[in-house]
Coordinates of C-alpha atoms in Angstrom, one line a residue:
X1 CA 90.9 265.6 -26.3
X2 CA 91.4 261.6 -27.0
X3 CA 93.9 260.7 -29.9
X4 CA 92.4 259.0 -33.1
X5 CA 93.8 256.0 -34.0
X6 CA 95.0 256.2 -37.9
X7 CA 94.7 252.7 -39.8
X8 CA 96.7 251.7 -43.3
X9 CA 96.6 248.6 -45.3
X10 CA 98.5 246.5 -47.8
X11 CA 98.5 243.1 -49.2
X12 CA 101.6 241.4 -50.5
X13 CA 102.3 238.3 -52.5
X14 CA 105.0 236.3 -50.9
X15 CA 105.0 233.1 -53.3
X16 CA 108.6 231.6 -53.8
X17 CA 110.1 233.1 -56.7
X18 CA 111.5 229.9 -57.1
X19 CA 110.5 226.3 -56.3
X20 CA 113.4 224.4 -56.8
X21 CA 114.8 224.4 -53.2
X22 CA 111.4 224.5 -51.5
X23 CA 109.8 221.8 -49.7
X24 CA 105.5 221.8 -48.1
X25 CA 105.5 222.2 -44.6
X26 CA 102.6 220.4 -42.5
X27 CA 102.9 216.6 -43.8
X28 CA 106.0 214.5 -43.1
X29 CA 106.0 212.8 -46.3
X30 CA 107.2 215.6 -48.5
X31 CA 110.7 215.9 -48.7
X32 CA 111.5 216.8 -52.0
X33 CA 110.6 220.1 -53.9
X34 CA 107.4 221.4 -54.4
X35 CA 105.9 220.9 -58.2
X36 CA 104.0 223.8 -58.6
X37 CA 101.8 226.8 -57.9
X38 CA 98.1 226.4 -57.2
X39 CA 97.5 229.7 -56.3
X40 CA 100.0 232.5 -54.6
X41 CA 100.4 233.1 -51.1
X42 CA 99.7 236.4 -49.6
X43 CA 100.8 238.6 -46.7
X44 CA 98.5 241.3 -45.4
X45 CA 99.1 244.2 -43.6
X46 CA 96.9 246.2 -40.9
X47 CA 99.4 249.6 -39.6
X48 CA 97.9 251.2 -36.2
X49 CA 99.4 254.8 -35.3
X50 CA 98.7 256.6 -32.4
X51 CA 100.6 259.8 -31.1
X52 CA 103.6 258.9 -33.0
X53 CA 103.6 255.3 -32.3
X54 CA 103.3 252.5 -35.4
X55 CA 102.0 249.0 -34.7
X56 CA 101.4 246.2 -37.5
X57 CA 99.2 243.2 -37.7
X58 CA 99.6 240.8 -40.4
X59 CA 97.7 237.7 -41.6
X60 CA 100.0 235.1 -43.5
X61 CA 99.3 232.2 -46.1
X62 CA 102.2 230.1 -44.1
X63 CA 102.3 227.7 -42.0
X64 CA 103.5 229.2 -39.4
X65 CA 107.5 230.1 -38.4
X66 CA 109.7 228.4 -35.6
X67 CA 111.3 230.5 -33.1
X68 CA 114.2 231.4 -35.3
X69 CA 112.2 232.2 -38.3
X70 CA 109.9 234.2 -36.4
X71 CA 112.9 236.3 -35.1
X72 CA 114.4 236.4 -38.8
X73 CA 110.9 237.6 -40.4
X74 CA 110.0 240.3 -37.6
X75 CA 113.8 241.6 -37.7
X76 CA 113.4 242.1 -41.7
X77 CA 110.1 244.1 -41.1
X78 CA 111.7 246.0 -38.6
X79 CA 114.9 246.6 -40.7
X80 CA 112.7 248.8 -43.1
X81 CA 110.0 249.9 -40.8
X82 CA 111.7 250.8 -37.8
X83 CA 108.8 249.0 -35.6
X84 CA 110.4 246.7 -33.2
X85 CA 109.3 243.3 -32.5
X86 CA 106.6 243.7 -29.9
X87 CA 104.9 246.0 -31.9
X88 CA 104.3 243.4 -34.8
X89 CA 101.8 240.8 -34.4
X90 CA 102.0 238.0 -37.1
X91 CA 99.3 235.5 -37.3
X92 CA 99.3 232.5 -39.9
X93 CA 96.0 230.9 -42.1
X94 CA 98.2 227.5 -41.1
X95 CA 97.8 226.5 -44.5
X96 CA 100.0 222.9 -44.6
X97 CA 100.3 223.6 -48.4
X98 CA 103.5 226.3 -47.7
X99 CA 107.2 226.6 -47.6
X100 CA 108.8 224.1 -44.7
X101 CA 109.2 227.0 -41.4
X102 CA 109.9 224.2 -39.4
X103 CA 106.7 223.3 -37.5
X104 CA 108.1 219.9 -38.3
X105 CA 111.5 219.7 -36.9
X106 CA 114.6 218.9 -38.9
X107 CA 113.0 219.3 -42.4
X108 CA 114.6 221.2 -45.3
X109 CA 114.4 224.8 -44.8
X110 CA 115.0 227.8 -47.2
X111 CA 116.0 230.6 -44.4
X112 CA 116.7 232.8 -47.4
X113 CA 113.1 232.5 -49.0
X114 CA 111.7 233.8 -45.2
X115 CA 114.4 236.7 -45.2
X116 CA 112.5 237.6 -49.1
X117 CA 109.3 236.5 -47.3
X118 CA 110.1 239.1 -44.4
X119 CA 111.3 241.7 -46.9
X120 CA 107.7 241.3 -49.1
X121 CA 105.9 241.7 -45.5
X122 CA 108.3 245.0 -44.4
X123 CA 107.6 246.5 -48.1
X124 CA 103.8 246.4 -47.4
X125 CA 104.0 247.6 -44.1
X126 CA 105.4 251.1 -46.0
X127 CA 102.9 251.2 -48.4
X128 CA 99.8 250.8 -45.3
X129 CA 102.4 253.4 -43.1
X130 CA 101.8 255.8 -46.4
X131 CA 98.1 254.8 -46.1
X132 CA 97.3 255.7 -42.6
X133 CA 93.7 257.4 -42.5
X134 CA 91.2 257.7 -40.0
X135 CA 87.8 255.9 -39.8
X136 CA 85.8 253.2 -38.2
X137 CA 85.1 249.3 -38.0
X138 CA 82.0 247.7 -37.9
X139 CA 82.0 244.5 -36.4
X140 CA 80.0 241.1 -36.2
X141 CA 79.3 237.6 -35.9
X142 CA 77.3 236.6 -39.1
X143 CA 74.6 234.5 -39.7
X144 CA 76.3 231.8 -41.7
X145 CA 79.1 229.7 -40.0
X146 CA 81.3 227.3 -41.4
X147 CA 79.6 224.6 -41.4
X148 CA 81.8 222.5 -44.1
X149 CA 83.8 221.6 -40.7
X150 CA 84.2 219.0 -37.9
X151 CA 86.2 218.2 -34.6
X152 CA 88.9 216.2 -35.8
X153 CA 89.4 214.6 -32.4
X154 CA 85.8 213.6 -32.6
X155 CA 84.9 216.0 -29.8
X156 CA 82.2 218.1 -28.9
X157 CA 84.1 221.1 -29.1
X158 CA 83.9 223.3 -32.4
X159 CA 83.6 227.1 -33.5
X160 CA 81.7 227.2 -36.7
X161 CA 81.1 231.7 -35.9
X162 CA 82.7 234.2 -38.5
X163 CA 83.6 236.9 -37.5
X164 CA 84.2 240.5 -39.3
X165 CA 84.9 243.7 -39.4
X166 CA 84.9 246.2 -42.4
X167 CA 87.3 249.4 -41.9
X168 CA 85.7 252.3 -43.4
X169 CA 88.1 255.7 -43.8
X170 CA 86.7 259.3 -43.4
X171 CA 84.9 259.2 -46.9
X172 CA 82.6 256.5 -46.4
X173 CA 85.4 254.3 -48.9
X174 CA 86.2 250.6 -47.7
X175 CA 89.6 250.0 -46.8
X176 CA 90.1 246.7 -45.8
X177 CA 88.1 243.4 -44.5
X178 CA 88.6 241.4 -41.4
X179 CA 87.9 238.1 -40.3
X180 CA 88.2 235.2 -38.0
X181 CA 87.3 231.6 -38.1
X182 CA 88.3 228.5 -37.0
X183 CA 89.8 225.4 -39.2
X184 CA 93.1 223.5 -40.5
X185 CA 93.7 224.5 -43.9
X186 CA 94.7 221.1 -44.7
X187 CA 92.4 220.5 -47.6
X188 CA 95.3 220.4 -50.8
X189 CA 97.8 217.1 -49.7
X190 CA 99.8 217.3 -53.3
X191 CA 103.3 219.1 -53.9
X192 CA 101.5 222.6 -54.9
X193 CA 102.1 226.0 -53.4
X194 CA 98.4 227.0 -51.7
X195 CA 96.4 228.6 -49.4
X196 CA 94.4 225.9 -49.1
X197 CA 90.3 226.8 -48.9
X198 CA 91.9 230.8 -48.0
X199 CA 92.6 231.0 -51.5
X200 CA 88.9 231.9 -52.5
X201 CA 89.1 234.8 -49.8
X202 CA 92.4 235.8 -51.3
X203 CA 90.6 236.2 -54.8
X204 CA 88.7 239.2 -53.1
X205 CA 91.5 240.6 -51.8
X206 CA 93.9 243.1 -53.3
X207 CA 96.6 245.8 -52.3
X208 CA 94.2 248.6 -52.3
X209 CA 91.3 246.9 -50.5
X210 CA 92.7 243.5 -48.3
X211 CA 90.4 241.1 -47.2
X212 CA 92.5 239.8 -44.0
X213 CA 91.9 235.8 -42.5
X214 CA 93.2 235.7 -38.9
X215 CA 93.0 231.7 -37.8
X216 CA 91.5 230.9 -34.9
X217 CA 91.1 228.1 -32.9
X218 CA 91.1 225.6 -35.3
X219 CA 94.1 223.1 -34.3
X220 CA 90.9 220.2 -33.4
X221 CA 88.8 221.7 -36.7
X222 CA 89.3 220.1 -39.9
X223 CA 87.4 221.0 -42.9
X224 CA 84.6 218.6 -44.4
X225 CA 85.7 217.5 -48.1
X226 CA 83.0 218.2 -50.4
X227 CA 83.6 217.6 -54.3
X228 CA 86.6 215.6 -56.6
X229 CA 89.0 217.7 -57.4
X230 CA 91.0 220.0 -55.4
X231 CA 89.1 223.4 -56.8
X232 CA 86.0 221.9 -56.1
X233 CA 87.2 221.4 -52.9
X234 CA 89.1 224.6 -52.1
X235 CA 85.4 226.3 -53.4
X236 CA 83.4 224.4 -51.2
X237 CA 84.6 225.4 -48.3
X238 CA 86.4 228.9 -49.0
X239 CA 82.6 230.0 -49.9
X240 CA 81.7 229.5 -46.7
X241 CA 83.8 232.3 -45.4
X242 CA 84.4 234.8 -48.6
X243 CA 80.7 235.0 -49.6
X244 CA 79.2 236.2 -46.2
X245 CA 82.2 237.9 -45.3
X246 CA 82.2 239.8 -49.1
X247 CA 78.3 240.2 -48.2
X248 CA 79.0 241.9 -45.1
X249 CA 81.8 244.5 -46.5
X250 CA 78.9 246.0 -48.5
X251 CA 76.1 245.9 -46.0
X252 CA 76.7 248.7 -44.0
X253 CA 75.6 246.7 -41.0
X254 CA 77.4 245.8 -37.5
X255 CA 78.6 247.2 -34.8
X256 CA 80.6 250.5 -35.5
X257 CA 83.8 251.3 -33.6
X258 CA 85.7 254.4 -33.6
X259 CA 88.7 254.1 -32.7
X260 CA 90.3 256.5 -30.3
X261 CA 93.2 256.3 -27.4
X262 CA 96.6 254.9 -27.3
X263 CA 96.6 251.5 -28.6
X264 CA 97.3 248.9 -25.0
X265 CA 100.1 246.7 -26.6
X266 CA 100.9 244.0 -24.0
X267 CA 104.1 241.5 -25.1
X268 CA 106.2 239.3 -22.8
X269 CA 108.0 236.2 -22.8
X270 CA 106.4 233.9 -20.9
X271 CA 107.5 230.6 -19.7
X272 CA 105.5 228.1 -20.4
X273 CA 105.6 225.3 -17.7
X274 CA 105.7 221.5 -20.3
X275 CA 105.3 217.6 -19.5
X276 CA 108.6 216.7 -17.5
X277 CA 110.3 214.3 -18.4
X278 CA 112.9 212.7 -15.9
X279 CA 113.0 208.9 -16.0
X280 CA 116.3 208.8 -17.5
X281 CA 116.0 205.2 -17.7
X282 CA 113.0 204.7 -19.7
X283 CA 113.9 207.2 -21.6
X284 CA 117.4 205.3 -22.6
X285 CA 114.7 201.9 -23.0
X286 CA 112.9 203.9 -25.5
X287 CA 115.9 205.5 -27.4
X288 CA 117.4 202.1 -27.8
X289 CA 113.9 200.3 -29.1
X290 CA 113.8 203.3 -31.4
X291 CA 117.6 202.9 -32.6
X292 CA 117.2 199.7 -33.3
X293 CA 114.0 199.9 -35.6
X294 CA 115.5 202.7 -37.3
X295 CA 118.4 200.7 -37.7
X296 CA 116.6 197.4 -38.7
X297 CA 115.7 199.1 -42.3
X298 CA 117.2 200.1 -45.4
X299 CA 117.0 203.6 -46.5
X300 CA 114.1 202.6 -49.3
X301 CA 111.7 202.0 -46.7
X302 CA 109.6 204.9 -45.9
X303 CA 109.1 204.0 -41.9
X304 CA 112.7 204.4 -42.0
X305 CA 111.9 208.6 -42.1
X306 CA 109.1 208.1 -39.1
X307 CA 111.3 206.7 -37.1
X308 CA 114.2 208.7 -37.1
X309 CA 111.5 211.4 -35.9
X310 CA 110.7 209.6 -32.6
X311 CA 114.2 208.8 -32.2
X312 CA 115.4 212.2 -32.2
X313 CA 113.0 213.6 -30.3
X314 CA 113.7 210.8 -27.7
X315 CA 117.1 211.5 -28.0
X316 CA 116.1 214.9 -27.4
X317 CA 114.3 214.6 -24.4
X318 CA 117.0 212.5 -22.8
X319 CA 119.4 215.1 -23.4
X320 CA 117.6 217.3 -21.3
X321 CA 116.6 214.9 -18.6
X322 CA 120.1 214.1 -18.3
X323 CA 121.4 217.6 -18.1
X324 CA 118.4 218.9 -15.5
X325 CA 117.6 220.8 -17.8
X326 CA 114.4 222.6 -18.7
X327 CA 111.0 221.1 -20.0
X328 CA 109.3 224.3 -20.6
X329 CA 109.5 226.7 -23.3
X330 CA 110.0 230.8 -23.6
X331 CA 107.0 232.1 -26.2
X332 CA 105.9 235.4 -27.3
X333 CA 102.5 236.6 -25.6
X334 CA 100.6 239.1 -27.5
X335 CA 97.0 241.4 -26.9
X336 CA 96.5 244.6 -28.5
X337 CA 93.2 246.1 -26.8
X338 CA 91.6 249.9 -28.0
X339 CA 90.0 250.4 -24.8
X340 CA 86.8 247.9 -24.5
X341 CA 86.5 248.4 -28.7
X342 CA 87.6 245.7 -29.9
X343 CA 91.0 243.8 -29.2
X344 CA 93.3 240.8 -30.6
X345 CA 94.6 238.2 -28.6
X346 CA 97.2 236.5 -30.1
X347 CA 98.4 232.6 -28.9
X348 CA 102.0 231.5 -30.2
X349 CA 100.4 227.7 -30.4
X350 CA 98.1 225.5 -32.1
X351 CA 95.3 226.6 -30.4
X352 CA 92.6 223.7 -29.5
X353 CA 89.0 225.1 -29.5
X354 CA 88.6 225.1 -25.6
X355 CA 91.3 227.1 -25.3
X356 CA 90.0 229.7 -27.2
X357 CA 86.6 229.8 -26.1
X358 CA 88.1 230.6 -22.6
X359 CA 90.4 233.7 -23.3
X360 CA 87.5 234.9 -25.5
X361 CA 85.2 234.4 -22.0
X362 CA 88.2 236.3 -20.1
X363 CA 87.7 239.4 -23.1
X364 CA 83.5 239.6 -22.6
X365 CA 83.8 239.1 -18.7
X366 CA 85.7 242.3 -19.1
X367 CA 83.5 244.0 -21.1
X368 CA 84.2 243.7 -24.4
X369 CA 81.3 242.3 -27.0
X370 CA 82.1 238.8 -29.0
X371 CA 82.1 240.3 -32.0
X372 CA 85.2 242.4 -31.1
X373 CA 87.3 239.9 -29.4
X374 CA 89.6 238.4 -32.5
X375 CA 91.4 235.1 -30.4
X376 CA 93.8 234.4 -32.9
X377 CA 96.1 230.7 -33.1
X378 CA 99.0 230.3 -35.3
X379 CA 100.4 233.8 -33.9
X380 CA 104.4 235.1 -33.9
X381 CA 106.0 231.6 -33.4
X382 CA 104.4 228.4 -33.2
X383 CA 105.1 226.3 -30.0
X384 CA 102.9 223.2 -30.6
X385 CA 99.9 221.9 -29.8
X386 CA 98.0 223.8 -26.6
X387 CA 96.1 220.9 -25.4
X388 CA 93.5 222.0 -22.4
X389 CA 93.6 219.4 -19.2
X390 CA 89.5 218.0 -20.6
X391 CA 91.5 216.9 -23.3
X392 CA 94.5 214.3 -21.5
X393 CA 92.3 211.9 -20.5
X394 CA 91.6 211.6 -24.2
X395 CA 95.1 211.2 -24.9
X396 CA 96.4 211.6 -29.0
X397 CA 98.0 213.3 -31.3
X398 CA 97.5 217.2 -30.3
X399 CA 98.2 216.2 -26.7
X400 CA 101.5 213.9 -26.8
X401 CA 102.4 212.8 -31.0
X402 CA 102.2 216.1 -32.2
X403 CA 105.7 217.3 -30.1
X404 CA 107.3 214.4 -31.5
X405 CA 107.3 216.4 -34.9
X406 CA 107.7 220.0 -33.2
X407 CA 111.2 218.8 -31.6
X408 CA 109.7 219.7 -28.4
X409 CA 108.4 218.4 -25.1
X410 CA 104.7 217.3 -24.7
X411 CA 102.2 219.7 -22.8
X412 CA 101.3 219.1 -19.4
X413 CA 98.1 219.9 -18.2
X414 CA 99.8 223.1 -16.8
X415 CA 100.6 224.6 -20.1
X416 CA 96.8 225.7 -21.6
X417 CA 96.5 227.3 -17.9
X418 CA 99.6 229.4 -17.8
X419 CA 98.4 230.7 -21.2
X420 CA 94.7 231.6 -20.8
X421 CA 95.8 232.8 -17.2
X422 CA 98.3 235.7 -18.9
X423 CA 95.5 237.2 -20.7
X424 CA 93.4 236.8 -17.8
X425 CA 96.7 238.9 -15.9
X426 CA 96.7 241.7 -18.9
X427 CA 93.2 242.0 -18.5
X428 CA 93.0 242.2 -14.7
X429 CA 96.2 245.2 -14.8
X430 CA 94.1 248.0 -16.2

């Protein structure tokens, strides 16, 4: 006889208790302390056990978390969970409205605000453990789409689907709300704790019944602004996704999914091959015509803080041209499958919309319907931009400036392919 899968859910607010030592992530012009609330951030839960063995899945109103934060966060959970790190999958709305988690390098960080932030997320995780029930998702891709969005890049490429799933227990009672979509939450620019245009689906959500937003491949997608102020902003857009996905939760329609099996939990840590960089001497060329433009202004002027960004990361890169060292970077790989059900995959970058349509191609060529397949950006720690080789010869930000800010070296047009080619390797090992 085949296990059931037993599902629990929470939702936690992880809003800074206190705002005086908190700077926004996601612009560079913040540096000093945030001003305000606009509305709280949230952290929601989604516990899997299966013969004994716990797994959680969170969506997150932040930004997203470096490397170390990411270890600090998952280590907290674990502390009063017991699940270890490869069994926690975190995935972040990106909002750019959030506590500084270093997605831009060498701002002012509150480490002990993501150790309270990790603790919020670990004391959820016990109240969906205590929650476990069985049941069944329906899933699907609804009729409206987000249309209140664009290709930043002025591309073709764009995802305007919702998806969802509604998790119903033994009862016939709703339990919690899934979804995925694709665009930057980048919609509120002021000092103002937010989660952006996610804040209308947080108004739906609560600790009983969470309504969950799992990013997807967005990092090209901004939203359309439509209205004056803020709110009206926020509204215009949120509405897109809370009223089908709200809609849908009480329909009754979709594609039902029992769960049933072991949960196939994949994790490594992959090495990601990145642009090499090993002209030492243009390198130095740049450094210098970098010092001395930083060097060639007085602290008042503002270009003063963009410079020093290229510098360093000049700097940066010179260091590790000079040493032979390494260009590429070590990130977390994630998929959780429940046989062909329905599965997650989880990308530790900024995940570009081509990308993402071709691990969610690698997912249906294997047999699993679109409607299932949650491709999810933003996820564990967040290593950049993923630009795809179509998108080099177009050059800009998400291919080459965007590093600049991570502290990181550029992609090369070996780094999307090493990606989509693990999932493609998970998928292929049945």
């Amino acid at each position: 006889m085949m296990s059931t899968i037993r599902f629990g859910f929470a939702d936690e607010i992880i809003t800074p208790p206190d705002l005086s030592t908190i700077v926004l992530d996601g612009y560079g012009h913040r540096l000093t302390p945030a001003t305000g609330i606009h509305d709280d951030l949230h952290a929601k839960v989604m516990a899997m056990e299966s013969e004994g063995t716990l797994s959680l899945i969170y969506a997150v109103d932040l930004i997203g978390l470096n490397p170390p934060l990411y270890r600090l966060v998952t280590d907290q959970i674990t502390a009063l969970t017991g699940v270890p790190r490869e069994r926690i999958s975190l995935v972040f709305v990106h909002t750019h409205a959030a506590p500084q988690a270093g997605i831009l390098a060498e701002m002012p960080i509150n480490v002990d605000y993501f150790a309270y932030a990790g603790e919020q997320m670990g004391r959820a995780a016990l109240r969906a453990i205590g929650r476990l029930t069985e049941g069944s998702f329906r899933f699907a891709i609804l009729e409206s789409e987000l249309t209140a969005s664009l290709n930043r890049r002025g591309r073709p490429f764009i995802d305007r689907r919702i998806k969802a799933a509604a998790f119903t227990d033994g009862n016939g009672n709703l339990r919690a709300v899934l979804s995925n979509a694709a665009c930057h939450a980048v919609l509120n620019t002021d000092f103002t704790v937010s989660a952006d245009w996610l804040a209308e689906l947080n108004r739906l959500s609560t600790d009983e019944v969470p309504y969950f937003f799992f990013q997807g491949r967005g990092a090209d997608i901004n939203p359309v602004v439509i209205g004056e102020t803020l709110d009206e902003q926020i509204a215009a857009v949120g509405r897109q996704l809370s009223i089908p996905v709200e809609a849908f939760a009480r329909s009754g329609e979709g594609i039902t999914r029992r769960a049933e099996g072991v949960p196939d939990i994949r994790y490594e840590l992959l090495k990601v091959p990145m642009m090499r960089m090993d002209d030492t001497a243009e390198l130095k060329r740049q450094k210098k015509e970098w010092e001395d433009r930083y060097l060639s202004l007085p602290f008042s002027d503002w270009n003063k803080h963009y410079y020093l960004r290229e510098l360093q990361w000049t700097r940066k890169m010179l260091e590790i041209a000079e040493s032979g060292g390494d260009f590429s970077l070590t990130v977390p790989m994630q998929m959780i499958k429940i046989g062909k059900e329905f599965a997650f995959a989880f990308v530790p970058f900024e995940l570009l919309t081509l990308p993402g349509d071709k691990i969610e191609a690698l997912f249906v060529k294997a047999g699993f319907d679109p409607a299932t397949v949650f491709v999810c950006g933003y996820s564990n720690s967040v290593n950049g931009y993923l630009a795809p080789p179509e998108e080099f010869e177009v050059g800009g930000y998400e291919v080459a400036g965007a590093a600049h800010w991570y502290l990181i070296p550029q992609t090369s047009p070996e780094s999307e392919p090493a990606v989509v080619n693990w999932f493609a390797k998970q998928l292929d090992a049945e």
